[in-house]
Coordinates of N, CA and C in Angstrom, one line a residue:
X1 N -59.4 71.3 185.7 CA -59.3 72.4 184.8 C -60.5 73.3 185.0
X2 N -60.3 74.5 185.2 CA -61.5 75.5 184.9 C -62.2 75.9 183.9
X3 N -63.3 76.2 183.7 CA -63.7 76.5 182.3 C -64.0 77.7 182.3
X4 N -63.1 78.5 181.3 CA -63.2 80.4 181.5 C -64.0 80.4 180.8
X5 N -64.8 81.7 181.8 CA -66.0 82.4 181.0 C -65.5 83.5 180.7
X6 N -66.4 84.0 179.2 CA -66.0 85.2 178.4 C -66.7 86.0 178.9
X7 N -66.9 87.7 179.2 CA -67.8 88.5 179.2 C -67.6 89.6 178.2
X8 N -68.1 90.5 178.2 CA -67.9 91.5 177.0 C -68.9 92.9 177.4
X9 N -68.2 93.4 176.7 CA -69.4 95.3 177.1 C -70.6 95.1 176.7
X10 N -71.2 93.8 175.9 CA -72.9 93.8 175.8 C -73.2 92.8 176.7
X11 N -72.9 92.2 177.9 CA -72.9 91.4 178.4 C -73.9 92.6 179.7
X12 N -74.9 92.2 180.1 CA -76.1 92.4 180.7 C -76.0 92.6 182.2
X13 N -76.3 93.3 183.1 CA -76.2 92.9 184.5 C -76.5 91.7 185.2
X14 N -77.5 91.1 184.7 CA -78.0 89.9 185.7 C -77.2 88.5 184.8
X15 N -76.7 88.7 183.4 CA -76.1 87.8 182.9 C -74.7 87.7 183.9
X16 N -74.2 89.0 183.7 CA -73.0 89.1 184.2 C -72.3 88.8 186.0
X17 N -73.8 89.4 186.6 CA -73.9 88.2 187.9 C -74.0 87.4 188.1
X18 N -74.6 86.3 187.4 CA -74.4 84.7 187.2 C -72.8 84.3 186.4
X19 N -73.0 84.5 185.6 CA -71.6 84.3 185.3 C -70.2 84.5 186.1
X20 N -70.4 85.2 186.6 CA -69.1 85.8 188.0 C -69.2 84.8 188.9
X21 N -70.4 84.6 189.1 CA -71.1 83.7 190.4 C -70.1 82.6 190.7
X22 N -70.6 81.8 189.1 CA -70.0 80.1 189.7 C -68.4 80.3 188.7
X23 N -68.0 81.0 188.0 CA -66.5 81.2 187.7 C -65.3 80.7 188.4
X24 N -64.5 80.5 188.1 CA -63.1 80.0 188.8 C -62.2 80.2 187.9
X25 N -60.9 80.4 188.6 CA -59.4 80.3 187.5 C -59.5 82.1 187.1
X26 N -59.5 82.7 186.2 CA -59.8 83.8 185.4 C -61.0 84.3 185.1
X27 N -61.8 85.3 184.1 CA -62.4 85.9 183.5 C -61.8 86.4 182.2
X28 N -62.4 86.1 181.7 CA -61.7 86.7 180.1 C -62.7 87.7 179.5
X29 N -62.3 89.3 179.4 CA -63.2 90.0 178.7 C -62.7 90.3 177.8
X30 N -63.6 90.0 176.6 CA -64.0 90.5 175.4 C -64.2 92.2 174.8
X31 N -62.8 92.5 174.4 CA -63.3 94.0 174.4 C -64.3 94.3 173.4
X32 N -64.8 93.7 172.5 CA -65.9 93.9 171.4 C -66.9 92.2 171.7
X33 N -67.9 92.5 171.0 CA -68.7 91.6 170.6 C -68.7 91.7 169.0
X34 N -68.3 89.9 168.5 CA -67.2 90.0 167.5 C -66.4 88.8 167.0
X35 N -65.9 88.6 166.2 CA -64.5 88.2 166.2 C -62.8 89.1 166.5
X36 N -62.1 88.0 166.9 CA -60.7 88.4 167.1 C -60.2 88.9 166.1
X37 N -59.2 89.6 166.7 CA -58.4 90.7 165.5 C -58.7 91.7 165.2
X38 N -60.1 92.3 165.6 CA -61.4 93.4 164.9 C -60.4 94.1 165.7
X39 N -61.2 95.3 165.3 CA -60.4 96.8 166.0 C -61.4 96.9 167.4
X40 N -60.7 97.5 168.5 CA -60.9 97.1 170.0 C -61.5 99.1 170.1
X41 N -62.6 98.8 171.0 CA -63.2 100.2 171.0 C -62.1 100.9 172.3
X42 N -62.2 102.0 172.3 CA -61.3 103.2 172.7 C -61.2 102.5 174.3
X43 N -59.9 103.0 174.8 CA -59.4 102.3 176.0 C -60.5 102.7 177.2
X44 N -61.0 104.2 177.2 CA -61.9 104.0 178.6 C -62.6 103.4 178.4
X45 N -63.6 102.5 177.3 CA -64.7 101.8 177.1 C -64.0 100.6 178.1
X46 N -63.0 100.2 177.6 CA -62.3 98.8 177.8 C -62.2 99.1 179.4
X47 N -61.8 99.8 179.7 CA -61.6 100.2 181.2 C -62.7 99.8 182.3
X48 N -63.8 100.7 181.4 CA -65.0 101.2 182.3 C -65.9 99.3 182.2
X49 N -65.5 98.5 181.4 CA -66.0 97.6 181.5 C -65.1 96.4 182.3
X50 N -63.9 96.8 182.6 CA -63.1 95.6 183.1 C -63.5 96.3 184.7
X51 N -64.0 97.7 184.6 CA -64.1 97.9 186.7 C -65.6 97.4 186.5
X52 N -66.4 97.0 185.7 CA -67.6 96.6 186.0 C -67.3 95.1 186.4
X53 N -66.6 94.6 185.7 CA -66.6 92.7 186.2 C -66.0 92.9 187.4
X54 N -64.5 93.7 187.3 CA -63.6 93.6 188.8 C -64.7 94.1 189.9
X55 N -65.6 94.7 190.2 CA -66.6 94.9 191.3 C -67.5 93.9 191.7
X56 N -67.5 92.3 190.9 CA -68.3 91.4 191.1 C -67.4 90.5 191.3
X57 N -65.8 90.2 191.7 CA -65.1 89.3 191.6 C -63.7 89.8 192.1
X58 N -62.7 88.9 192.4 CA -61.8 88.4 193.0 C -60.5 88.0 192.2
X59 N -61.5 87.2 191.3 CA -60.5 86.5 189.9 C -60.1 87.5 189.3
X60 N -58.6 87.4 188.8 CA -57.8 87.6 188.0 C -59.2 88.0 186.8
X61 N -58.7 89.0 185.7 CA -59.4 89.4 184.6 C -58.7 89.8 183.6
X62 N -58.5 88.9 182.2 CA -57.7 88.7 181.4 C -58.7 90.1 180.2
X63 N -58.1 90.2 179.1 CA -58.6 91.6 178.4 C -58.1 90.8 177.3
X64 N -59.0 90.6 175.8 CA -58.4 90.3 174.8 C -59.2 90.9 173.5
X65 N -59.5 90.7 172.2 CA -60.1 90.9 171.1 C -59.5 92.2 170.5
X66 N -58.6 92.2 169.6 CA -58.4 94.1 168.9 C -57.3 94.1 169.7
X67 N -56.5 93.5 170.4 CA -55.2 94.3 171.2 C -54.2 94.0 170.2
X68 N -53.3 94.8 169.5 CA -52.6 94.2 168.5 C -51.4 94.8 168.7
X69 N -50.5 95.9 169.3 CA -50.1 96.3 169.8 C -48.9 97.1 171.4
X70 N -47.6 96.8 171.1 CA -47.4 97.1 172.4 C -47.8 97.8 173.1
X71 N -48.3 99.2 172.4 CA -48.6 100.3 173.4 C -50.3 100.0 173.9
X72 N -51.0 99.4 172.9 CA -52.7 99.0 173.3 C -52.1 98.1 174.4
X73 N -50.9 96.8 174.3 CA -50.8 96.3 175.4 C -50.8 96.9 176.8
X74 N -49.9 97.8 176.7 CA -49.0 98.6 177.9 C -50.1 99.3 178.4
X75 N -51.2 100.0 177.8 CA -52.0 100.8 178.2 C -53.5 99.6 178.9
X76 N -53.3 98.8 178.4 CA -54.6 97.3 178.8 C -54.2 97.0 179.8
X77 N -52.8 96.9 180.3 CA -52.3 96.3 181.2 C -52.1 96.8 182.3
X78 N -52.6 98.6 182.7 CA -52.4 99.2 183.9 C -53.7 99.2 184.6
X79 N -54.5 97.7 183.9 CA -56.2 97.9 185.0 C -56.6 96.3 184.6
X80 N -55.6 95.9 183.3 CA -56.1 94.0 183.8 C -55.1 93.5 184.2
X81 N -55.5 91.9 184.7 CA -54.5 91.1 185.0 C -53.3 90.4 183.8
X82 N -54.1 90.1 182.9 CA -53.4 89.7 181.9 C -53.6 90.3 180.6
X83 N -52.9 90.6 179.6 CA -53.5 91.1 178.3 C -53.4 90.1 177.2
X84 N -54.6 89.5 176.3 CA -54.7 88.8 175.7 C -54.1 89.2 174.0
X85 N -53.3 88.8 173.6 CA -52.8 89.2 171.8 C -52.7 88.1 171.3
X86 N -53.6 87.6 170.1 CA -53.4 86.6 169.3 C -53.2 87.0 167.9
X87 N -53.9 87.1 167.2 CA -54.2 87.8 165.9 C -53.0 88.6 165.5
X88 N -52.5 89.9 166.1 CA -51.6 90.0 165.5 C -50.0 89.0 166.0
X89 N -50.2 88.5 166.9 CA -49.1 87.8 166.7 C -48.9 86.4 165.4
X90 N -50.7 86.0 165.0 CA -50.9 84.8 164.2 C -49.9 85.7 162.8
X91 N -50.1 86.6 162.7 CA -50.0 88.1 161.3 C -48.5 87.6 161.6
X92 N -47.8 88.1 162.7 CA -46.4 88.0 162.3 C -45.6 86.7 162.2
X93 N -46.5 85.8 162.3 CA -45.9 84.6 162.2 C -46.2 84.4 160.5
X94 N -47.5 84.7 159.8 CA -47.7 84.3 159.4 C -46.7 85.3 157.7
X95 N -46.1 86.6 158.1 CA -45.8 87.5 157.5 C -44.1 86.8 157.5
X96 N -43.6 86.0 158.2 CA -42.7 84.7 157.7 C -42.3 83.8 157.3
X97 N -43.6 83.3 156.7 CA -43.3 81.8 156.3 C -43.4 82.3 154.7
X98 N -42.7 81.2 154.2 CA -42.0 81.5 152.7 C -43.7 80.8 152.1
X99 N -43.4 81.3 150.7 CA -44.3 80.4 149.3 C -44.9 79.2 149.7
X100 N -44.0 78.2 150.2 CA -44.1 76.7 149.9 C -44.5 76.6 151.7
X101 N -44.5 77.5 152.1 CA -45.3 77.1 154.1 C -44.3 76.9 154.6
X102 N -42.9 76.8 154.6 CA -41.8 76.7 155.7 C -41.9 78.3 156.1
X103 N -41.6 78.0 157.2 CA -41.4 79.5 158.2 C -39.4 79.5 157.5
X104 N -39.9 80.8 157.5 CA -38.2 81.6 157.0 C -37.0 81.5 158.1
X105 N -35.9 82.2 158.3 CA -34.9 82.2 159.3 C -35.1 82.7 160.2
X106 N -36.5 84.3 159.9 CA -36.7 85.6 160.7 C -37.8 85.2 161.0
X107 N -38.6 83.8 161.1 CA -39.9 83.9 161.8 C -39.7 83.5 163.2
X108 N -38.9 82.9 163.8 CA -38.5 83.2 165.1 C -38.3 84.3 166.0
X109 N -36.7 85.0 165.4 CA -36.6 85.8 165.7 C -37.8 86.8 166.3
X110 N -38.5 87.0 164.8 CA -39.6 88.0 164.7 C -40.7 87.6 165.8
X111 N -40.8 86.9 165.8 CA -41.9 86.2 167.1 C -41.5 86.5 168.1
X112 N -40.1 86.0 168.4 CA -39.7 86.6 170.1 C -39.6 87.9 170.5
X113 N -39.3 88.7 169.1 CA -39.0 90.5 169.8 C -40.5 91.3 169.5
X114 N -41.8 90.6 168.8 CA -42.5 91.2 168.9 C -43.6 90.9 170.6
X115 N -43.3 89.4 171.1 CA -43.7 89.0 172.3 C -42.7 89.8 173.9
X116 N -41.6 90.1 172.8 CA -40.8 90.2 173.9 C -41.2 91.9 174.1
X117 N -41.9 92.6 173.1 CA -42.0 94.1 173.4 C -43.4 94.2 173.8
X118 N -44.4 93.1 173.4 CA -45.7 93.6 174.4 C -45.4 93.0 175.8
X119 N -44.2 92.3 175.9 CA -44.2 92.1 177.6 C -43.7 93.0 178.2
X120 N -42.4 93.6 177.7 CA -42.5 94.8 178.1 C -42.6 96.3 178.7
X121 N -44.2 96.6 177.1 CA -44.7 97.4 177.5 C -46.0 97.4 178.7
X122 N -46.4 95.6 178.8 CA -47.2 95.4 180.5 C -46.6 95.3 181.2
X123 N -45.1 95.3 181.4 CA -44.3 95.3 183.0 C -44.3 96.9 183.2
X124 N -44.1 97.3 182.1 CA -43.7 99.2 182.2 C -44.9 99.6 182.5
X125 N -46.3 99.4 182.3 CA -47.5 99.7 182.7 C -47.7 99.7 183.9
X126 N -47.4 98.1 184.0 CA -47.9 98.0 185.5 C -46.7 98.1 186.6
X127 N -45.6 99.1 186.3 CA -44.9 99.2 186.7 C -44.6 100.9 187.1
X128 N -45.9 101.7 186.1 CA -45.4 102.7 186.1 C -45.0 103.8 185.7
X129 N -44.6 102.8 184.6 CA -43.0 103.6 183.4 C -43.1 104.2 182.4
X130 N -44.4 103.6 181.9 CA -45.2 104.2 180.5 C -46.5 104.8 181.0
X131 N -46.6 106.1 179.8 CA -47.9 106.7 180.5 C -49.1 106.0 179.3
X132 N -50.1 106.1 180.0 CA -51.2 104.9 179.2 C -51.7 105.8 178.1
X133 N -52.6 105.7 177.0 CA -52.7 106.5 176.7 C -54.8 106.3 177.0

């Protein structure tokens, strides 16, 4: 198993060359320094720091923190390898379960068409089809 390193836009040049150095499997960047779910700063930020890692590396670069949306997906996805969404998918699972903690009839459902439209909108990205914003 590899152990993925995080980087982020306050992540330093000489940190960030070590870190790349001995890395394997992915990169995972941090679009804030933070917790998950926070609001993700404006897309060229996120950009201009995923061509700073991709200039020291090879590996795949995964993009996560504040993406909560198809179109932030679709737009993350035409410069990384993978786009990371947790938080709000935890929200729509968690916007189904009844009183007593059983998940409802629609928490399924709901789970697969909101996964199934940020996949979507990163095939259409990196496909071309959607313009980023």
């Amino acid at each position: 198993l590899a152990l993925i390193r995080l980087v982020g836009p306050e992540t330093g040049a000489a940190a960030l060359a070590e870190i790349v150095s001995g890395a394997r499997g992915f990169l995972y960047y941090r679009t804030v320094a933070g917790v998950t779910g926070g609001v993700a700063p404006g897309l060229d930020a996120i950009a201009t720091g995923v061509a700073r890692v991709r200039a020291l590396t090879h590996l795949p670069i995964a993009v996560g923190f504040g993406i909560r949306t198809p179109a932030e997906a679709g737009a993350v996805a035409a410069y990384a390898d993978a786009v990371v969404v947790g938080s709000a998918l935890v929200e729509t699972i968690a916007d189904h379960v009844a009183a007593d903690g059983r998940a409802t009839d629609a928490l399924i459902p709901a789970a697969r068409s909101f996964v199934a439209e940020l996949a979507r909108a990163a095939r259409e990205a990196r496909h071309g089809k959607a313009g980023v914003a």
